[in-house]
Amino acid sequence: MSSPELSPASPLLRPMTPPRRPSTPTRTPPRNPSTPPRTPMRRPSEPPTPVLRALGSLDDEPPLAENYHECPVCQRHFSLVRFKHRCKACNRKVCNDCSKSRLRLSDMGLVHRDKKGNIKHDRGRRGARVCDPCARSYFATKMEAAPAAAASANDDDALVLSPSIAPLLSAPRSRPKRSSVPLRLLRTRHYTVFGFFCLVLLLRVAVPGHSLHATDKYPLLLFGTDIARQVLHRLVRLDVFVAALVGLVLLDEVERLRAPPRHRNPSPMRSSIAPPSVHGLEPVVVVAPVIAVHEPNSEDELDSFRLEALVESLLECTSSDTGVNMAAYLDVCAETAKMLVLFGKATAFAASTVAGYMIAIDASLCTNATLIGDDDGGSPWRSRKPPLRRVIGNEVVAGLATVGGKKTPSVSRGVLRLLWFLDFVEATLRLCFVEGDVDDLGPSMSKAYETTLGSRHPWLIRKGVMSALGSVPKRSSILTGMANGKPEADELSRLQKAQELMKRVIDDVRGVLADHELLDLK
């Protein structure tokens, strides 16, 4: 399932962010405490940008230095098959597994800049590569907005950011500079020995041979004698040079052992943040920030998964006489994606993909009112809860079901991809919690993947996913995370009920798509 291009003016649903420890948003201290805060500056040709920048924060990120050999998201080392990419939003170096999302920085309220800080134009509809924390921060921010405010393109209300993702102030980052005590590899004695050998080699080439005689016009030079030539020949021999290098190495080792312990391994690199240049800038009026940060509290359940909410959404889908409605179907997909976060990083990537299709469906229903098929055009489509069968039928009649592609999918294509996702989750719940009671979930999830999504993925992706599914958490730990202090037996019964209801929803949606011959929609 590939993620489509995201639309900025569509109200999003519930966020799909993995549970993290709530952290207090960090504040960047002023450069000079005695200096009053200055008015924000911008270039005359640059449009106004938001005061705050929505970035995903990492809990275990080192405060002063970054590890350039491993991904800060998954803590895995970069390798030949795990490439290194730069997140265009937070400027971190992350691996390709943790930077699958592509978003337009203008939708996030950011300005696209290169490594040197120069402004670059967005690459059209393709978008820029962002890491998973930044993508989840963007989704959580948009999901918290009111539907009416999200539908308006000129709305200036502040959006609430997820408490588990602390935003950072928009400050350009520079290349890491050398510390005050740099790591010196060459010393004066090294330059002296190398310079001496270079001088001797130059004299060896420049000194004339047997062409000087007593009867010559010029007097006999000191370096032209036979003794001088023999000395130069001996000094430029290879064994003499190797002996000098060995002596330098031994002398360096002796001095290193005699040095104090704190000077043996000085830190060679330190990350620094360069202050923004004020040359050629003009003051602008301070506006309200696009992202307002609120303190985390115990009542905020933005990033937590509740099994009761999933069961309620499934009951709403199956209790209606007209069949599954679009709003409840998207709510089920959102809650299911949040549940997959508990299964580890092997399945957490599905959250961004599911969110992309949900955004595309929401944008299509907001911009094309004929798909809903009723006369109440003043209220949002979510409050009207249009049946999925009627929406798909209207799209087929209008000839829009088979148009578009991965970047701009139709409603039918998005519903079909979300159906594949629900089919995989239903097979996982059935094999892991209904038919099986083994604590190791790796074989069961691998079987569920092979019978559902694996049949539509190429062999290289299947091989990678099968390897990643071997590291899923234990069955007991997942039940403990879902129970959250409640009896695990009750949560297990709710999971079994959710599996039965999800199977009914899948059969209903598959029947609607089969009636219109859309099950093989590419």
mmCIF file of N, CA and C in Angstrom, residues 6-99:
data_model
loop_
_atom_site.group_PDB
_atom_site.id
_atom_site.type_symbol
_atom_site.label_atom_id
_atom_site.label_comp_id
_atom_site.label_asym_id
_atom_site.label_seq_id
_atom_site.Cartn_x
_atom_site.Cartn_y
_atom_site.Cartn_z
ATOM 1 N N LEU A 6 -0.755 14.024 0.041
ATOM 2 C CA LEU A 6 -1.683 14.455 1.066
ATOM 3 C C LEU A 6 -2.223 15.831 0.726
ATOM 4 N N SER A 7 -3.453 16.070 1.114
ATOM 5 C CA SER A 7 -4.112 17.354 0.859
ATOM 6 C C SER A 7 -4.130 18.152 2.146
ATOM 7 N N PRO A 8 -3.764 19.448 2.112
ATOM 8 C CA PRO A 8 -3.678 20.207 3.355
ATOM 9 C C PRO A 8 -5.010 20.657 3.910
ATOM 10 N N ALA A 9 -6.032 20.811 3.062
ATOM 11 C CA ALA A 9 -7.284 21.428 3.505
ATOM 12 C C ALA A 9 -8.349 20.393 3.792
ATOM 13 N N SER A 10 -7.980 19.305 4.429
ATOM 14 C CA SER A 10 -8.960 18.276 4.746
ATOM 15 C C SER A 10 -8.889 17.942 6.210
ATOM 16 N N PRO A 11 -10.022 17.855 6.896
ATOM 17 C CA PRO A 11 -9.986 17.513 8.327
ATOM 18 C C PRO A 11 -9.557 16.080 8.516
ATOM 19 N N LEU A 12 -8.597 15.867 9.337
ATOM 20 C CA LEU A 12 -8.086 14.525 9.583
ATOM 21 C C LEU A 12 -8.818 13.899 10.746
ATOM 22 N N LEU A 13 -8.583 12.618 10.921
ATOM 23 C CA LEU A 13 -9.275 11.885 11.960
ATOM 24 C C LEU A 13 -8.378 11.751 13.163
ATOM 25 N N ARG A 14 -8.562 10.689 13.886
ATOM 26 C CA ARG A 14 -7.780 10.498 15.088
ATOM 27 C C ARG A 14 -6.345 10.203 14.727
ATOM 28 N N PRO A 15 -5.373 10.596 15.521
ATOM 29 C CA PRO A 15 -3.960 10.391 15.163
ATOM 30 C C PRO A 15 -3.554 8.953 15.378
ATOM 31 N N MET A 16 -2.480 8.583 14.676
ATOM 32 C CA MET A 16 -1.892 7.252 14.818
ATOM 33 C C MET A 16 -0.457 7.414 15.282
ATOM 34 N N THR A 17 -0.277 7.791 16.528
ATOM 35 C CA THR A 17 1.051 8.039 17.067
ATOM 36 C C THR A 17 1.376 6.989 18.101
ATOM 37 N N PRO A 18 2.563 6.372 18.063
ATOM 38 C CA PRO A 18 2.906 5.359 19.059
ATOM 39 C C PRO A 18 3.000 5.965 20.436
ATOM 40 N N PRO A 19 2.641 5.196 21.473
ATOM 41 C CA PRO A 19 2.679 5.746 22.839
ATOM 42 C C PRO A 19 4.095 6.061 23.258
ATOM 43 N N ARG A 20 4.271 7.255 23.737
ATOM 44 C CA ARG A 20 5.567 7.691 24.224
ATOM 45 C C ARG A 20 5.394 8.361 25.582
ATOM 46 N N ARG A 21 6.517 8.492 26.257
ATOM 47 C CA ARG A 21 6.456 9.180 27.545
ATOM 48 C C ARG A 21 6.191 10.647 27.303
ATOM 49 N N PRO A 22 5.224 11.238 28.011
ATOM 50 C CA PRO A 22 4.980 12.670 27.812
ATOM 51 C C PRO A 22 6.163 13.478 28.285
ATOM 52 N N SER A 23 6.589 14.354 27.449
ATOM 53 C CA SER A 23 7.754 15.172 27.763
ATOM 54 C C SER A 23 7.367 16.633 27.713
ATOM 55 N N THR A 24 7.953 17.423 28.602
ATOM 56 C CA THR A 24 7.689 18.851 28.657
ATOM 57 C C THR A 24 8.334 19.519 27.465
ATOM 58 N N PRO A 25 7.632 20.335 26.710
ATOM 59 C CA PRO A 25 8.232 20.981 25.540
ATOM 60 C C PRO A 25 9.428 21.816 25.947
ATOM 61 N N THR A 26 10.520 21.622 25.212
ATOM 62 C CA THR A 26 11.748 22.345 25.489
ATOM 63 C C THR A 26 11.671 23.728 24.898
ATOM 64 N N ARG A 27 12.273 24.671 25.569
ATOM 65 C CA ARG A 27 12.324 26.046 25.097
ATOM 66 C C ARG A 27 13.776 26.411 24.832
ATOM 67 N N THR A 28 13.995 27.056 23.729
ATOM 68 C CA THR A 28 15.338 27.489 23.388
ATOM 69 C C THR A 28 15.645 28.775 24.136
ATOM 70 N N PRO A 29 16.704 28.816 24.978
ATOM 71 C CA PRO A 29 17.002 30.037 25.739
ATOM 72 C C PRO A 29 17.477 31.138 24.812
ATOM 73 N N PRO A 30 17.282 32.393 25.174
ATOM 74 C CA PRO A 30 17.757 33.496 24.326
ATOM 75 C C PRO A 30 19.268 33.518 24.290
ATOM 76 N N ARG A 31 19.786 34.078 23.208
ATOM 77 C CA ARG A 31 21.239 34.126 23.052
ATOM 78 C C ARG A 31 21.885 35.050 24.067
ATOM 79 N N ASN A 32 21.215 36.102 24.450
ATOM 80 C CA ASN A 32 21.759 37.031 25.421
ATOM 81 C C ASN A 32 20.654 37.349 26.417
ATOM 82 N N PRO A 33 20.799 36.904 27.682
ATOM 83 C CA PRO A 33 19.691 37.134 28.628
ATOM 84 C C PRO A 33 19.386 38.595 28.864
ATOM 85 N N SER A 34 20.410 39.451 28.739
ATOM 86 C CA SER A 34 20.197 40.866 29.021
ATOM 87 C C SER A 34 19.557 41.607 27.858
ATOM 88 N N THR A 35 19.492 40.982 26.706
ATOM 89 C CA THR A 35 18.936 41.651 25.542
ATOM 90 C C THR A 35 17.454 41.357 25.434
ATOM 91 N N PRO A 36 16.608 42.338 25.248
ATOM 92 C CA PRO A 36 15.155 42.065 25.122
ATOM 93 C C PRO A 36 14.877 41.313 23.843
ATOM 94 N N PRO A 37 13.782 40.549 23.808
ATOM 95 C CA PRO A 37 13.448 39.795 22.588
ATOM 96 C C PRO A 37 13.180 40.732 21.432
ATOM 97 N N ARG A 38 13.680 40.311 20.281
ATOM 98 C CA ARG A 38 13.548 41.145 19.096
ATOM 99 C C ARG A 38 12.327 40.732 18.281
ATOM 100 N N THR A 39 11.958 41.615 17.396
ATOM 101 C CA THR A 39 10.832 41.331 16.506
ATOM 102 C C THR A 39 11.267 40.329 15.461
ATOM 103 N N PRO A 40 10.454 39.320 15.147
ATOM 104 C CA PRO A 40 10.838 38.351 14.108
ATOM 105 C C PRO A 40 11.150 39.058 12.805
ATOM 106 N N MET A 41 12.156 38.526 12.096
ATOM 107 C CA MET A 41 12.621 39.135 10.860
ATOM 108 C C MET A 41 12.359 38.175 9.714
ATOM 109 N N ARG A 42 12.217 38.724 8.570
ATOM 110 C CA ARG A 42 12.104 37.906 7.368
ATOM 111 C C ARG A 42 12.626 38.706 6.191
ATOM 112 N N ARG A 43 12.939 38.015 5.113
ATOM 113 C CA ARG A 43 13.385 38.685 3.896
ATOM 114 C C ARG A 43 12.205 39.311 3.180
ATOM 115 N N PRO A 44 12.449 40.378 2.395
ATOM 116 C CA PRO A 44 11.306 41.036 1.727
ATOM 117 C C PRO A 44 10.594 40.123 0.747
ATOM 118 N N SER A 45 11.330 39.219 0.059
ATOM 119 C CA SER A 45 10.714 38.345 -0.942
ATOM 120 C C SER A 45 10.156 37.069 -0.364
ATOM 121 N N GLU A 46 10.287 36.865 0.928
ATOM 122 C CA GLU A 46 9.845 35.612 1.543
ATOM 123 C C GLU A 46 8.488 35.804 2.214
ATOM 124 N N PRO A 47 7.529 34.905 1.969
ATOM 125 C CA PRO A 47 6.213 35.061 2.617
ATOM 126 C C PRO A 47 6.301 34.804 4.098
ATOM 127 N N PRO A 48 5.340 35.341 4.862
ATOM 128 C CA PRO A 48 5.365 35.113 6.313
ATOM 129 C C PRO A 48 5.291 33.639 6.625
ATOM 130 N N THR A 49 6.102 33.207 7.568
ATOM 131 C CA THR A 49 6.151 31.812 7.991
ATOM 132 C C THR A 49 5.700 31.705 9.430
ATOM 133 N N PRO A 50 5.224 30.553 9.880
ATOM 134 C CA PRO A 50 4.759 30.415 11.261
ATOM 135 C C PRO A 50 5.888 30.630 12.249
ATOM 136 N N VAL A 51 5.500 31.065 13.432
ATOM 137 C CA VAL A 51 6.492 31.351 14.463
ATOM 138 C C VAL A 51 7.113 30.063 14.978
ATOM 139 N N LEU A 52 6.298 29.046 15.161
ATOM 140 C CA LEU A 52 6.799 27.775 15.646
ATOM 141 C C LEU A 52 6.840 26.774 14.515
ATOM 142 N N ARG A 53 7.715 25.776 14.663
ATOM 143 C CA ARG A 53 7.903 24.778 13.629
ATOM 144 C C ARG A 53 7.523 23.420 14.188
ATOM 145 N N ALA A 54 6.610 22.713 13.525
ATOM 146 C CA ALA A 54 6.111 21.434 14.025
ATOM 147 C C ALA A 54 7.114 20.348 13.719
ATOM 148 N N LEU A 55 7.842 19.919 14.709
ATOM 149 C CA LEU A 55 8.837 18.874 14.540
ATOM 150 C C LEU A 55 8.578 17.787 15.547
ATOM 151 N N GLY A 56 8.899 16.552 15.192
ATOM 152 C CA GLY A 56 8.783 15.437 16.122
ATOM 153 C C GLY A 56 10.011 15.341 16.988
ATOM 154 N N SER A 57 9.839 15.158 18.271
ATOM 155 C CA SER A 57 10.951 15.038 19.192
ATOM 156 C C SER A 57 11.168 13.586 19.549
ATOM 157 N N LEU A 58 12.389 13.244 19.850
ATOM 158 C CA LEU A 58 12.750 11.894 20.225
ATOM 159 C C LEU A 58 13.111 11.879 21.699
ATOM 160 N N ASP A 59 12.652 10.851 22.403
ATOM 161 C CA ASP A 59 12.851 10.810 23.849
ATOM 162 C C ASP A 59 14.306 10.609 24.228
ATOM 163 N N ASP A 60 15.025 9.791 23.468
ATOM 164 C CA ASP A 60 16.384 9.443 23.821
ATOM 165 C C ASP A 60 17.409 10.204 23.004
ATOM 166 N N GLU A 61 17.048 11.349 22.468
ATOM 167 C CA GLU A 61 17.978 12.101 21.650
ATOM 168 C C GLU A 61 19.022 12.763 22.547
ATOM 169 N N PRO A 62 20.342 12.629 22.251
ATOM 170 C CA PRO A 62 21.363 13.263 23.069
ATOM 171 C C PRO A 62 21.256 14.772 22.986
ATOM 172 N N PRO A 63 21.464 15.473 24.073
ATOM 173 C CA PRO A 63 21.227 16.917 24.070
ATOM 174 C C PRO A 63 22.299 17.711 23.357
ATOM 175 N N LEU A 64 23.587 17.249 23.386
ATOM 176 C CA LEU A 64 24.670 18.064 22.867
ATOM 177 C C LEU A 64 25.272 17.523 21.588
ATOM 178 N N ALA A 65 25.180 16.264 21.345
ATOM 179 C CA ALA A 65 25.814 15.678 20.172
ATOM 180 C C ALA A 65 24.891 14.653 19.562
ATOM 181 N N GLU A 66 25.003 14.435 18.270
ATOM 182 C CA GLU A 66 24.196 13.472 17.560
ATOM 183 C C GLU A 66 25.060 12.315 17.113
ATOM 184 N N ASN A 67 24.458 11.135 17.093
ATOM 185 C CA ASN A 67 25.158 9.960 16.621
ATOM 186 C C ASN A 67 24.910 9.850 15.125
ATOM 187 N N TYR A 68 25.963 10.040 14.329
ATOM 188 C CA TYR A 68 25.825 10.053 12.888
ATOM 189 C C TYR A 68 25.900 8.654 12.286
ATOM 190 N N HIS A 69 26.009 7.613 13.115
ATOM 191 C CA HIS A 69 26.150 6.255 12.608
ATOM 192 C C HIS A 69 24.885 5.429 12.789
ATOM 193 N N GLU A 70 23.853 5.926 13.438
ATOM 194 C CA GLU A 70 22.630 5.168 13.641
ATOM 195 C C GLU A 70 21.436 6.093 13.528
ATOM 196 N N CYS A 71 20.293 5.505 13.224
ATOM 197 C CA CYS A 71 19.063 6.278 13.065
ATOM 198 C C CYS A 71 18.538 6.701 14.438
ATOM 199 N N PRO A 72 18.198 7.977 14.651
ATOM 200 C CA PRO A 72 17.698 8.392 15.969
ATOM 201 C C PRO A 72 16.293 7.904 16.267
ATOM 202 N N VAL A 73 15.573 7.373 15.275
ATOM 203 C CA VAL A 73 14.204 6.916 15.503
ATOM 204 C C VAL A 73 14.175 5.460 15.942
ATOM 205 N N CYS A 74 14.801 4.587 15.157
ATOM 206 C CA CYS A 74 14.781 3.150 15.461
ATOM 207 C C CYS A 74 16.060 2.657 16.115
ATOM 208 N N GLN A 75 17.063 3.531 16.295
ATOM 209 C CA GLN A 75 18.317 3.187 16.966
ATOM 210 C C GLN A 75 19.056 2.053 16.262
ATOM 211 N N ARG A 76 18.917 1.966 14.936
ATOM 212 C CA ARG A 76 19.643 0.959 14.175
ATOM 213 C C ARG A 76 20.708 1.638 13.332
ATOM 214 N N HIS A 77 21.838 0.946 13.144
ATOM 215 C CA HIS A 77 22.958 1.520 12.422
ATOM 216 C C HIS A 77 22.649 1.579 10.929
ATOM 217 N N PHE A 78 23.167 2.628 10.279
ATOM 218 C CA PHE A 78 23.060 2.725 8.839
ATOM 219 C C PHE A 78 23.941 1.672 8.177
ATOM 220 N N SER A 79 23.464 1.130 7.072
ATOM 221 C CA SER A 79 24.208 0.084 6.386
ATOM 222 C C SER A 79 23.969 0.214 4.888
ATOM 223 N N LEU A 80 24.422 -0.817 4.157
ATOM 224 C CA LEU A 80 24.283 -0.791 2.710
ATOM 225 C C LEU A 80 22.828 -0.890 2.277
ATOM 226 N N VAL A 81 22.016 -1.602 3.059
ATOM 227 C CA VAL A 81 20.598 -1.754 2.732
ATOM 228 C C VAL A 81 19.714 -0.828 3.551
ATOM 229 N N ARG A 82 20.237 -0.198 4.580
ATOM 230 C CA ARG A 82 19.488 0.770 5.386
ATOM 231 C C ARG A 82 20.105 2.141 5.138
ATOM 232 N N PHE A 83 19.582 2.832 4.129
ATOM 233 C CA PHE A 83 20.199 4.060 3.675
ATOM 234 C C PHE A 83 19.927 5.210 4.644
ATOM 235 N N LYS A 84 20.728 6.238 4.492
ATOM 236 C CA LYS A 84 20.605 7.439 5.323
ATOM 237 C C LYS A 84 19.943 8.540 4.499
ATOM 238 N N HIS A 85 18.911 9.146 5.060
ATOM 239 C CA HIS A 85 18.206 10.248 4.415
ATOM 240 C C HIS A 85 18.110 11.414 5.399
ATOM 241 N N ARG A 86 17.865 12.590 4.843
ATOM 242 C CA ARG A 86 17.723 13.798 5.668
ATOM 243 C C ARG A 86 16.271 14.219 5.679
ATOM 244 N N CYS A 87 15.703 14.325 6.873
ATOM 245 C CA CYS A 87 14.328 14.806 7.017
ATOM 246 C C CYS A 87 14.303 16.292 6.711
ATOM 247 N N LYS A 88 13.466 16.691 5.759
ATOM 248 C CA LYS A 88 13.423 18.092 5.342
ATOM 249 C C LYS A 88 12.718 18.978 6.366
ATOM 250 N N ALA A 89 12.071 18.393 7.382
ATOM 251 C CA ALA A 89 11.369 19.200 8.384
ATOM 252 C C ALA A 89 12.247 19.474 9.599
ATOM 253 N N CYS A 90 12.890 18.419 10.154
ATOM 254 C CA CYS A 90 13.708 18.595 11.361
ATOM 255 C C CYS A 90 15.189 18.505 11.091
ATOM 256 N N ASN A 91 15.603 18.202 9.853
ATOM 257 C CA ASN A 91 17.007 18.173 9.442
ATOM 258 C C ASN A 91 17.790 17.076 10.140
ATOM 259 N N ARG A 92 17.118 15.993 10.561
ATOM 260 C CA ARG A 92 17.828 14.861 11.149
ATOM 261 C C ARG A 92 18.203 13.850 10.072
ATOM 262 N N LYS A 93 19.222 13.061 10.341
ATOM 263 C CA LYS A 93 19.608 11.961 9.484
ATOM 264 C C LYS A 93 18.899 10.699 9.977
ATOM 265 N N VAL A 94 17.972 10.170 9.175
ATOM 266 C CA VAL A 94 17.188 9.000 9.552
ATOM 267 C C VAL A 94 17.314 7.958 8.446
ATOM 268 N N CYS A 95 16.963 6.713 8.767
ATOM 269 C CA CYS A 95 17.055 5.635 7.789
ATOM 270 C C CYS A 95 15.830 5.651 6.882
ATOM 271 N N ASN A 96 15.893 4.853 5.820
ATOM 272 C CA ASN A 96 14.795 4.843 4.860
ATOM 273 C C ASN A 96 13.543 4.196 5.426
ATOM 274 N N ASP A 97 13.674 3.294 6.420
ATOM 275 C CA ASP A 97 12.499 2.686 7.020
ATOM 276 C C ASP A 97 11.701 3.672 7.866
ATOM 277 N N CYS A 98 12.370 4.665 8.414
ATOM 278 C CA CYS A 98 11.722 5.651 9.291
ATOM 279 C C CYS A 98 11.409 6.955 8.570
ATOM 280 N N SER A 99 11.516 6.993 7.245
ATOM 281 C CA SER A 99 11.227 8.225 6.497
ATOM 282 C C SER A 99 10.472 7.884 5.219
#
